[in-house]
Amino acid sequence: MSSTTIARGNVQSSTVIQYTLGATAIATATAEVSITVPDVQVGNIVLVSTGFANTLGVSCVNARVTAANTIALGFINTTGSSANTTAGTYYLQIIKPENLPVPSSPV
């Protein structure tokens, strides 16, 4: 898609997808779970939400594109022992900037 606007962080597209993730063991600190999502690229912005309550003390705290077609979901475990995430559907909003890299200033 050709750019027709000033390069100031304009959004080319915003897409919401769902991804079903099975229960995943999280050690006593943090862990990342990588998932394959076609057509994402480094520089895309990923927001994550669930429609369920996760295991008490386990939270999804980050989502990022680590490589082409790969999103990593970051989890934290504050229980003090190994725990599993809740299996379920994660909703991912993938925001593709019109220009990469995204500018560091709005003006």
Coordinates of C-alpha atoms in Angstrom, one line a residue:
M1 CA 0.0 0.0 0.0
S2 CA 1.5 3.3 -1.0
S3 CA 1.8 6.0 1.6
T4 CA -0.3 9.2 0.9
T5 CA 0.0 10.9 4.3
I6 CA 2.6 12.5 6.4
A7 CA 4.7 9.9 8.3
R8 CA 3.6 10.6 11.8
G9 CA 2.4 7.3 13.1
N10 CA -0.6 6.8 10.9
V11 CA -2.3 3.4 11.0
Q12 CA -2.4 1.3 7.8
S13 CA -4.7 -1.3 9.3
S14 CA -6.0 -2.7 12.6
T15 CA -7.2 -6.3 12.7
V16 CA -8.6 -8.4 15.6
I17 CA -8.0 -12.1 15.5
Q18 CA -8.6 -14.9 18.0
Y19 CA -6.1 -17.6 19.0
T20 CA -6.8 -20.6 21.2
L21 CA -4.0 -21.4 23.5
G22 CA -3.8 -24.6 25.6
A23 CA -2.8 -24.5 29.3
T24 CA 0.9 -23.6 29.5
A25 CA 3.2 -24.2 32.5
I26 CA 4.8 -21.0 33.8
A27 CA 7.7 -21.4 36.1
T28 CA 8.1 -19.3 39.2
A29 CA 8.8 -16.0 37.4
T30 CA 8.1 -15.2 33.7
A31 CA 7.8 -17.0 30.4
E32 CA 7.0 -16.2 26.8
V33 CA 4.8 -18.4 24.6
S34 CA 5.4 -17.9 20.8
I35 CA 2.5 -18.3 18.4
T36 CA 2.4 -18.2 14.6
V37 CA 0.3 -15.5 13.1
P38 CA 0.6 -15.0 9.4
D39 CA 1.4 -11.5 8.0
V40 CA 2.7 -9.9 11.2
Q41 CA 6.0 -8.1 11.1
V42 CA 8.4 -6.5 13.6
G43 CA 7.1 -3.0 14.2
N44 CA 3.5 -4.0 14.4
I45 CA 1.7 -3.3 17.6
V46 CA -0.1 -6.1 19.4
L47 CA -2.7 -5.7 22.2
V48 CA -4.1 -8.8 23.9
S49 CA -7.3 -9.5 25.8
T50 CA -9.1 -12.6 27.1
G51 CA -12.7 -13.5 27.7
F52 CA -11.9 -15.5 30.8
A53 CA -10.2 -15.1 34.2
N54 CA -6.7 -16.6 34.2
T55 CA -5.3 -18.8 36.9
L56 CA -4.9 -16.8 40.1
G57 CA -1.5 -15.2 40.2
V58 CA -0.8 -15.8 36.5
S59 CA -1.2 -13.0 34.1
C60 CA -0.6 -12.2 30.4
V61 CA 1.4 -9.0 30.7
N62 CA 2.9 -8.4 27.2
A63 CA 2.4 -9.2 23.5
R64 CA 5.0 -8.4 20.9
V65 CA 6.1 -9.4 17.4
T66 CA 9.5 -11.1 17.7
A67 CA 9.9 -12.0 14.0
A68 CA 7.9 -12.2 10.8
N69 CA 4.8 -14.3 11.5
T70 CA 5.6 -14.7 15.2
I71 CA 4.0 -13.1 18.2
A72 CA 5.2 -13.8 21.8
L73 CA 2.8 -13.6 24.7
G74 CA 4.5 -12.8 27.9
F75 CA 3.2 -14.2 31.2
I76 CA 4.1 -13.6 34.8
N77 CA 3.6 -16.0 37.7
T78 CA 3.4 -14.5 41.1
T79 CA 2.3 -17.6 43.0
G80 CA 5.8 -18.6 44.2
S81 CA 5.5 -22.0 42.6
S82 CA 4.9 -23.4 39.1
A83 CA 1.4 -22.8 37.7
N84 CA -0.5 -23.1 34.5
T85 CA -2.2 -20.5 32.4
T86 CA -5.9 -21.1 31.7
A87 CA -6.6 -22.7 28.4
G88 CA -8.8 -20.4 26.3
T89 CA -9.2 -17.9 23.5
Y90 CA -7.0 -14.9 23.4
Y91 CA -8.1 -11.9 21.3
L92 CA -5.2 -10.1 19.6
Q93 CA -5.5 -6.7 18.0
I94 CA -2.7 -6.2 15.5
I95 CA -2.0 -2.6 14.5
K96 CA 0.1 -2.1 11.4
P97 CA 1.7 1.4 11.1
E98 CA 1.6 3.0 7.7
N99 CA 5.4 3.6 7.9
L100 CA 8.1 1.8 9.7
P101 CA 10.0 2.6 11.8
V102 CA 7.3 4.4 13.8
P103 CA 8.4 8.1 14.4
S104 CA 9.5 9.0 17.9
S105 CA 7.8 12.4 17.8
P106 CA 4.1 13.4 17.0
V107 CA 5.2 16.5 15.1

